[in-house]
Short mmCIF file of C-alpha atoms in Angstrom, two decimals:
data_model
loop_
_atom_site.label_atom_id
_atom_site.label_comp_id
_atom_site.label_asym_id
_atom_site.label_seq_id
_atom_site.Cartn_x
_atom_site.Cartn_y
_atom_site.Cartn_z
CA UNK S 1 28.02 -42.58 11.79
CA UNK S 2 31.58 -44.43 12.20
CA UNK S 3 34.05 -41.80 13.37
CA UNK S 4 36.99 -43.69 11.22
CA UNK S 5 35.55 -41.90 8.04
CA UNK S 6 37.77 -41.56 4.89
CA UNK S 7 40.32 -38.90 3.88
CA UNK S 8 39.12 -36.25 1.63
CA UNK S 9 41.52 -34.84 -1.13
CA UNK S 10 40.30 -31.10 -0.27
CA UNK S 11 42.70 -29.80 -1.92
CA UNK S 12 41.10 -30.95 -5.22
CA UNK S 13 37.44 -30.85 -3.57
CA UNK S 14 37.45 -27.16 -3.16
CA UNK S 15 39.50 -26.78 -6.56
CA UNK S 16 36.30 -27.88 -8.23
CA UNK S 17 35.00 -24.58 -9.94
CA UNK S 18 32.34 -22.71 -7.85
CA UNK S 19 30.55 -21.36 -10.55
CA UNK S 20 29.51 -25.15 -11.73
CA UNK S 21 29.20 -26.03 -8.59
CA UNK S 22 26.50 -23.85 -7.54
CA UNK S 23 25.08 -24.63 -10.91
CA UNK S 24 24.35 -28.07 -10.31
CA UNK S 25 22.86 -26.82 -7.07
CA UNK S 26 20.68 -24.23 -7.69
CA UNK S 27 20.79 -21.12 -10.04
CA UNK S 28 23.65 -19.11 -11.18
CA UNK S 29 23.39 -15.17 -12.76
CA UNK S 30 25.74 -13.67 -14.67
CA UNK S 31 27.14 -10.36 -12.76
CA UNK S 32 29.77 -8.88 -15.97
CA UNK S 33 32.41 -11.06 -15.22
CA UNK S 34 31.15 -13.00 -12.17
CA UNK S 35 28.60 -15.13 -11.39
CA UNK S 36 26.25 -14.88 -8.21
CA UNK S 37 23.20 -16.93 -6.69
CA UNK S 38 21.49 -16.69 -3.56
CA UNK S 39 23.53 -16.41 -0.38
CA UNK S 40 22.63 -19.75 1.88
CA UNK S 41 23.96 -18.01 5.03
CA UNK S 42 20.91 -15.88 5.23
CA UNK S 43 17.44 -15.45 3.52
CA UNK S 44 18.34 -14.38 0.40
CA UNK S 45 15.66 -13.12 -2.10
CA UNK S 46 17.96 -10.80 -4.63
CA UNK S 47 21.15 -12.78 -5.80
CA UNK S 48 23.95 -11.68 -3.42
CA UNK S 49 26.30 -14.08 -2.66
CA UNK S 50 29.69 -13.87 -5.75
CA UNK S 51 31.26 -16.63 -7.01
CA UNK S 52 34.72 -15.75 -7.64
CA UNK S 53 35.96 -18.57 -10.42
CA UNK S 54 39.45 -17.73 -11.61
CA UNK S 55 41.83 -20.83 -10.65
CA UNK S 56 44.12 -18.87 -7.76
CA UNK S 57 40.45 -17.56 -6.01
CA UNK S 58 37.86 -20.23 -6.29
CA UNK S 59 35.83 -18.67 -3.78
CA UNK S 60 32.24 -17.12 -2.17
CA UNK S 61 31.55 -13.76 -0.49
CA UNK S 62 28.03 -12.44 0.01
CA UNK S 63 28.21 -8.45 0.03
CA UNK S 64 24.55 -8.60 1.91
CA UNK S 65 26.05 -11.03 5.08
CA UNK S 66 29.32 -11.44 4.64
CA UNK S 67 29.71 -14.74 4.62
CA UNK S 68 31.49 -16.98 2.36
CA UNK S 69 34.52 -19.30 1.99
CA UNK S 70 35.29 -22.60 0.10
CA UNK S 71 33.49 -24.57 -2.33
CA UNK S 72 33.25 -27.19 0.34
CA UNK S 73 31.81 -24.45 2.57
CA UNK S 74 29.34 -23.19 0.80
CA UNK S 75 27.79 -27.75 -0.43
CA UNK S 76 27.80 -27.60 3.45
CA UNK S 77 26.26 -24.38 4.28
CA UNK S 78 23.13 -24.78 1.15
CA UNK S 79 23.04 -28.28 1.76
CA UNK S 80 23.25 -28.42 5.68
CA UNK S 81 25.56 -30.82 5.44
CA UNK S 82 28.56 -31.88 8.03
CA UNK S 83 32.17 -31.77 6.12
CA UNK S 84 32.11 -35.38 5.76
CA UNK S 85 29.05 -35.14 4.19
CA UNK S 86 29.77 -32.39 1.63
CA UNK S 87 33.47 -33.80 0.86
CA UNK S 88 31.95 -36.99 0.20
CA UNK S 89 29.02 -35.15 -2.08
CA UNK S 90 31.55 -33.98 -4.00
CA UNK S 91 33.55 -36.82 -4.24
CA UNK S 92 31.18 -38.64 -6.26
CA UNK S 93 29.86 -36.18 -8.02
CA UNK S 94 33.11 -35.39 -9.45
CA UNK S 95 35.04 -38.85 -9.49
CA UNK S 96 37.47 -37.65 -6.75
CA UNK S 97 39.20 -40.57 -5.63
CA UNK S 98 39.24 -40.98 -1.64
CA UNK S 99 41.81 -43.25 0.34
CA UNK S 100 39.63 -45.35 1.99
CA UNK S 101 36.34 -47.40 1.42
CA UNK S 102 33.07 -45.16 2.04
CA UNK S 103 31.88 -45.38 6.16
CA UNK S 104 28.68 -42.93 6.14
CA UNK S 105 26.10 -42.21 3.64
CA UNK S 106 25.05 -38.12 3.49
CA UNK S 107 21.76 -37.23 4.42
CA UNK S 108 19.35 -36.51 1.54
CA UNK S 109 19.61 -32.93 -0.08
CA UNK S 110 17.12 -30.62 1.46
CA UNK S 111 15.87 -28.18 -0.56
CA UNK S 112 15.77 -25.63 1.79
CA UNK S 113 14.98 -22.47 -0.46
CA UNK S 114 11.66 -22.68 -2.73
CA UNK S 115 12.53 -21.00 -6.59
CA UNK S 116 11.29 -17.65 -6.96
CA UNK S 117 7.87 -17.97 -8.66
CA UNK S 118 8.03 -16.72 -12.52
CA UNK S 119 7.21 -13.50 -13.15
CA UNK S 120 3.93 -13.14 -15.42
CA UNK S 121 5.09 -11.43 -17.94
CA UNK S 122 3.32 -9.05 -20.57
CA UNK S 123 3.62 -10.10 -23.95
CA UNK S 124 2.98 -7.06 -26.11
CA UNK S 125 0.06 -7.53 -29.31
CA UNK S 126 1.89 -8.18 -32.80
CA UNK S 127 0.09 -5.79 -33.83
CA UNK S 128 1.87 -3.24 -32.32
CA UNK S 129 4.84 -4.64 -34.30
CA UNK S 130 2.98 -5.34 -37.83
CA UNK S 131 2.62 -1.36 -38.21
CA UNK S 132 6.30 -0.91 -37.82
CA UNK S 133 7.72 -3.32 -40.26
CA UNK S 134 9.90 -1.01 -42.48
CA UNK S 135 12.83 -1.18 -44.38
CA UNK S 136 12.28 3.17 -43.89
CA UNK S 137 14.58 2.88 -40.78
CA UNK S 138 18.42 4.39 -40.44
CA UNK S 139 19.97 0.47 -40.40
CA UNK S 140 18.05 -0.42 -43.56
CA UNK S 141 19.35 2.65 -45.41
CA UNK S 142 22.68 1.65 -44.40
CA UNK S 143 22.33 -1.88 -45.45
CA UNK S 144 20.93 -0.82 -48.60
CA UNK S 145 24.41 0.75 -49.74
CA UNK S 146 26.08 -2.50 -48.69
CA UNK S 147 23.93 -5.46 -49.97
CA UNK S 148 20.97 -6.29 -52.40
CA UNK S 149 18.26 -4.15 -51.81
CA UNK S 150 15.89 -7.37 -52.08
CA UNK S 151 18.18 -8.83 -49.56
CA UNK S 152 17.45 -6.53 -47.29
CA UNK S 153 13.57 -6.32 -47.58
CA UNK S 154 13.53 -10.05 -47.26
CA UNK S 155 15.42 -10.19 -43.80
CA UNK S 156 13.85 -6.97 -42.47
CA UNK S 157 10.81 -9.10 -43.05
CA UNK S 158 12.42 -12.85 -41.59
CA UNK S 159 13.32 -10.36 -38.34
CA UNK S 160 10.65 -7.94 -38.29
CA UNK S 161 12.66 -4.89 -38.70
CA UNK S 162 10.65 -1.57 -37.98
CA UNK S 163 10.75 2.38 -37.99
CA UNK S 164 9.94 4.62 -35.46
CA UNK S 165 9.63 8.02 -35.13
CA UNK S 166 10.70 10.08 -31.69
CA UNK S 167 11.73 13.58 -31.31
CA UNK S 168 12.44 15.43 -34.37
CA UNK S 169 14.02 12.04 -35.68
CA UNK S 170 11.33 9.79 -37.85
CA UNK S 171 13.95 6.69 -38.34
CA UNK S 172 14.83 4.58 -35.62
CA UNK S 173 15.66 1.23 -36.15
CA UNK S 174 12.99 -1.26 -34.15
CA UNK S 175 14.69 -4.69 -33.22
CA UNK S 176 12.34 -7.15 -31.59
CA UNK S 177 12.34 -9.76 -29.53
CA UNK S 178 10.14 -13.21 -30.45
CA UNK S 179 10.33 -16.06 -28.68
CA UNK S 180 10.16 -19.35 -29.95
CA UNK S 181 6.65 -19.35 -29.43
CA UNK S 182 5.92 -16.39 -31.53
CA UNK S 183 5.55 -13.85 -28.81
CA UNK S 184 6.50 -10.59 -28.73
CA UNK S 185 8.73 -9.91 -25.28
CA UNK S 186 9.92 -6.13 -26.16
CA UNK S 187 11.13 -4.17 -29.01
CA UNK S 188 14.92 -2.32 -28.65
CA UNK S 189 15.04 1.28 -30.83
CA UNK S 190 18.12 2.37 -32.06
CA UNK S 191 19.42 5.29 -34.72
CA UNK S 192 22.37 5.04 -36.80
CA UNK S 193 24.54 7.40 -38.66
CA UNK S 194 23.49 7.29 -42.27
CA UNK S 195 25.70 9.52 -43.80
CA UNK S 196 28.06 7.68 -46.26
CA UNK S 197 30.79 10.08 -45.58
CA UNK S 198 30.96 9.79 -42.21
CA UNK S 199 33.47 7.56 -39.96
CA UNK S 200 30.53 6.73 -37.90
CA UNK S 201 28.29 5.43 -41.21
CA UNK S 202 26.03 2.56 -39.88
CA UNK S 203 26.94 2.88 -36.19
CA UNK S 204 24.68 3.63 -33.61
CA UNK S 205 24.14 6.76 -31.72
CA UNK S 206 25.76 6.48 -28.05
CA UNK S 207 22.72 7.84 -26.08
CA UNK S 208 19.83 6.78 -28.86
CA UNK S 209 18.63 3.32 -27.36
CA UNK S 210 15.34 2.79 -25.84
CA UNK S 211 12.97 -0.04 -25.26
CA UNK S 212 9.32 0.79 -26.72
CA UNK S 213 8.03 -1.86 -24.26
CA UNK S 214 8.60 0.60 -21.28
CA UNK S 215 8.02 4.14 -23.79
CA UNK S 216 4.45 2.66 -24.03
CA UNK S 217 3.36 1.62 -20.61
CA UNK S 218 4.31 5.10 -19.68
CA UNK S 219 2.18 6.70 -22.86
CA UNK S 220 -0.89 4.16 -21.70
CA UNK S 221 -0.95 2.20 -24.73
CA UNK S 222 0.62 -0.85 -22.24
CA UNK S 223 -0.25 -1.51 -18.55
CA UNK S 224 1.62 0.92 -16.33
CA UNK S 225 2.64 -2.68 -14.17
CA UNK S 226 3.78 -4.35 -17.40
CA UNK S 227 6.59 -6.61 -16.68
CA UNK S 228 8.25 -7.68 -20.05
CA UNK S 229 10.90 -11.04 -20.32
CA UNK S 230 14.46 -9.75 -20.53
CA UNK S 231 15.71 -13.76 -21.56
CA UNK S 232 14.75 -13.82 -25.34
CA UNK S 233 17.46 -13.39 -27.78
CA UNK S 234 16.42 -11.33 -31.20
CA UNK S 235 16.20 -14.07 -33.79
CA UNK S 236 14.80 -16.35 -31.59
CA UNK S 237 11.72 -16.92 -33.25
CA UNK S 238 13.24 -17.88 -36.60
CA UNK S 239 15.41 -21.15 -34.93
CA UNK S 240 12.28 -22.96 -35.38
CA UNK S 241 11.60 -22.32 -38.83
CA UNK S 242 14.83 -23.02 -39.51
CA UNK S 243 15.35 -26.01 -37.10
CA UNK S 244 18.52 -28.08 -38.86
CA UNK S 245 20.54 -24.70 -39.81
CA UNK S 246 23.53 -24.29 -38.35
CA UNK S 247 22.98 -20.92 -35.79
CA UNK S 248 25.23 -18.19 -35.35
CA UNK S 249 25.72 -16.01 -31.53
CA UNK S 250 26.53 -12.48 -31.87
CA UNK S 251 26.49 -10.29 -29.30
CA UNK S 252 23.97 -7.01 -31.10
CA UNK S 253 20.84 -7.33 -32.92
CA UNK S 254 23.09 -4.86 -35.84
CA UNK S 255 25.97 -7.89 -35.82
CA UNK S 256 22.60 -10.52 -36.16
CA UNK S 257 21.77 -8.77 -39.35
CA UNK S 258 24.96 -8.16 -41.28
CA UNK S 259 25.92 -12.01 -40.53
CA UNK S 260 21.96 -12.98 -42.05
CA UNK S 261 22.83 -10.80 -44.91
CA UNK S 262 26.34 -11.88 -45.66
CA UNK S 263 26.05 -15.38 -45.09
CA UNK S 264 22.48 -16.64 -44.95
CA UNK S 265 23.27 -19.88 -44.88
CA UNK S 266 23.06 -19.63 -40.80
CA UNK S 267 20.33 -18.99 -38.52
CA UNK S 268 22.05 -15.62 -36.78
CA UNK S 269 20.65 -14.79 -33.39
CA UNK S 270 21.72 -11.64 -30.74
CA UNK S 271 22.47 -12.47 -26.95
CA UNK S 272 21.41 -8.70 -26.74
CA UNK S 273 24.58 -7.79 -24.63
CA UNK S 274 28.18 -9.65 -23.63
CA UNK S 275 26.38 -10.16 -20.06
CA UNK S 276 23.36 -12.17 -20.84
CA UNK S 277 25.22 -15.67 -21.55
CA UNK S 278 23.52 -17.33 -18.95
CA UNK S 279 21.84 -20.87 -19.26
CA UNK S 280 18.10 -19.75 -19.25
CA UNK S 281 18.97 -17.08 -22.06
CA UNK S 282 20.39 -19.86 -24.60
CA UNK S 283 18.08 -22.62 -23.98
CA UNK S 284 16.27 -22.18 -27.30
CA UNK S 285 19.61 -22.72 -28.29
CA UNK S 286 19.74 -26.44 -27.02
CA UNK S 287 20.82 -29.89 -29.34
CA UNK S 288 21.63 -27.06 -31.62
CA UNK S 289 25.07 -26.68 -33.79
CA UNK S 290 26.08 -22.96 -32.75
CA UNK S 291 29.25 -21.16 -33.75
CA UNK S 292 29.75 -18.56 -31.32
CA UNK S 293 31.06 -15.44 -33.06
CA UNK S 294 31.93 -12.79 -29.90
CA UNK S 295 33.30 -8.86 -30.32
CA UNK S 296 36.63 -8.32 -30.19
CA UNK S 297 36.83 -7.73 -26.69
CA UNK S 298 34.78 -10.40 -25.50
CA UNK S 299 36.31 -13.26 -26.56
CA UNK S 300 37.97 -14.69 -23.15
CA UNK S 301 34.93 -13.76 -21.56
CA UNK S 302 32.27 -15.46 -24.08
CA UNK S 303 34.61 -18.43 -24.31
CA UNK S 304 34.76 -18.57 -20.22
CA UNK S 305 30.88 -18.61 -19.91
CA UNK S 306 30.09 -21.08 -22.95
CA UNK S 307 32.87 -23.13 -21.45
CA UNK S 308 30.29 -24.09 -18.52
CA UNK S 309 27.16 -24.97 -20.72
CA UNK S 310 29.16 -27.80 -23.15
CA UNK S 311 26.15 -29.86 -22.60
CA UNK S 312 23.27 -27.65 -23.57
CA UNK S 313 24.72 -27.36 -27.45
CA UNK S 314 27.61 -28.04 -29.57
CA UNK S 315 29.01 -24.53 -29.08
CA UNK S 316 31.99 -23.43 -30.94
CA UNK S 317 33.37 -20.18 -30.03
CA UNK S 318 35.32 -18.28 -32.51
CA UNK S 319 38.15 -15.69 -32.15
CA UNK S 320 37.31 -14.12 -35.65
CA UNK S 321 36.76 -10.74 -34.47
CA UNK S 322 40.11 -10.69 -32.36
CA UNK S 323 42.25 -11.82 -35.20
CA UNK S 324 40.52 -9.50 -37.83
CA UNK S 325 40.76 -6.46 -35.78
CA UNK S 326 42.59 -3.29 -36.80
CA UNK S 327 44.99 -2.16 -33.46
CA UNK S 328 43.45 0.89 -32.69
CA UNK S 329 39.74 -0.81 -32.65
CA UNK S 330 39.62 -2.95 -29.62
CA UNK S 331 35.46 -3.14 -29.64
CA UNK S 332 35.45 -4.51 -33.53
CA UNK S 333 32.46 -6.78 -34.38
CA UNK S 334 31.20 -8.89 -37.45
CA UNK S 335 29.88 -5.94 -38.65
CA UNK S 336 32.82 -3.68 -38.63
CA UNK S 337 34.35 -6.36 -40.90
CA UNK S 338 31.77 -6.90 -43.14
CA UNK S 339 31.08 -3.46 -43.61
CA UNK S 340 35.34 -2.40 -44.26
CA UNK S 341 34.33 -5.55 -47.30
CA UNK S 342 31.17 -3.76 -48.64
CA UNK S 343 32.05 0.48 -48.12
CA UNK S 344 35.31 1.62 -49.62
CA UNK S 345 36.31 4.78 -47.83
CA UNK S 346 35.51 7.85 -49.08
CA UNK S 347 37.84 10.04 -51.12
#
């Protein structure tokens, strides 16, 4: 290697953004508002190392080590790389210009960290599913007040709405999850307040979500060692019936519906929570046209994340929510507006 090697601009090397960085390198999860992925400082088999992306702290720490530093640090560190050979890396990658010709070529990436093998996952029986598929559940009754009540049959059938019964209460709401190829991952239970008079009409109860996937491994009806996939959004299964729709994101499986039912001209699938934005949870997504449709306090955050997967689909996020929002309701969603359209207040 010729010691007269270029001149970096590491100023703009390790202003490159972290987060994409360690995308293009490996795998990224999303932590709320962080990222992490596997610490290369030491052997890392849970997801420890943060990637700090905001523009005044483009950064690493692990919390298990406590390593960490600059963007360059960490190409060098996963890469084993010298700095010439990570600045350069990045150079290229990034059409960083440098100010003189090219003197050493960098050693071939090692992959020195094998993916975690996939899980094998239990897929529960439709079956299980097919003798829950109700409109008899405490969203349906709600939606019944608001929209057709043929509307509402249809797209408790399209999603495979169900009822359950638990405790003294013999209505919970069954959302499940289908992938795209038509298995069942899990099923989320919720109850919601069905009494027209009351503020909380057609919102959930605080403490009434389960999952049944977990509820019947423990009753026996599903291996005790069942391990069910947590990366399927609800709706899922329907982008492929629908394949040249236009899709809409929402963050709850309750937002998924009243969109469906209010404008069904759109495919409308549920990330499941603000967290779950990550690249392996929107894949089914990919090639398609998506309008991105976040809470009202989720916006930055939702338009931060899809911000770094531009190339998976032709995302547009919308503000909606934000701008429709009454003051003293900083968590209103789609279905907050939709239902203030459909409900008149009671007097």
């Amino acid at each position: 290697m010729n010691s007269n090697f270029e001149h970096f601009d590491t100023h703009r090397l390790n202003a490159i953004s972290i987060v994409e960085v360690a995308q293009r390198l490996g795998q990224t999860w999303k932590a709320g508002t962080l990222y992490k992925t596997h610490c290369p400082w030491h052997d890392d088999s849970h997801p420890s190392l943060v990637l700090y992306r905001r523009t005044d702290e483009n950064r690493c720490h692990c919390f298990a080590c406590g390593k960490g530093g600059s963007v360059i640090d960490y190409v060098m560190q996963h890469e084993h790389w010298t700095f010439q050979e990570a600045c350069q890396w990045l150079s290229q990658e990034y059409g960083i210009s440098t100010t003189q010709a090219y003197y050493f070529t960098p050693r071939p990436r090692q992959k020195v960290r094998e993916a975690p093998a996939e899980p094998v996952y239990t897929y529960i029986p439709m079956a299980m599913l097919d003798d829950l598929v109700s409109v008899e559940n405490s969203l349906c009754k709600c939606l019944m007040h608001m929209f057709l009540p043929e509307a509402v049959k249809w797209f408790t059938e399209e999603y495979r709405i169900g009822s359950y019964a638990m405790g003294n209460i013999d209505d919970y709401t069954v959302f499940p999850s289908i992938d795209q190829q038509g298995r069942l991952c899990n099923l989320k239970v919720q109850h919601y307040e069905t009494d027209l008079s009351s503020t909380r009409f057609a919102h959930s109860d605080a403490d009434s979500c389960r999952w049944l996937g977990a509820i019947w491994a423990r009753e026996g009806k599903l291996p005790a060692d069942a391990c069910f996939c947590s990366s399927c959004l609800f709706g899922e299964h329907l982008l492929a019936r629908y394949p040249n729709s236009m899709v809409a994101l929402v963050e709850s499986p309750k937002n998924a519906l009243f969109g469906a039912l209010a404008f069904p001209q759109m495919v409308w699938v549920a990330a499941g929570n603000k967290s779950m934005l990550s690249r392996k949870h929107l894949q089914p997504l990919r090639h398609r046209n998506v309008i991105v449709i976040p809470d009202c306090d989720a916006v930055d955050e939702w338009t931060e994340s899809i911000g770094l997967m531009k190339d998976l689909a032709n995302f547009t996020v919308s503000d909606f929510c934000q701008r429709m929002a009454p003051s003293d309701e900083p968590k209103f969603d789609i279905a907050d507006y939709l239902q203030q359209r459909w409900v008149s207040p009671p007097f």
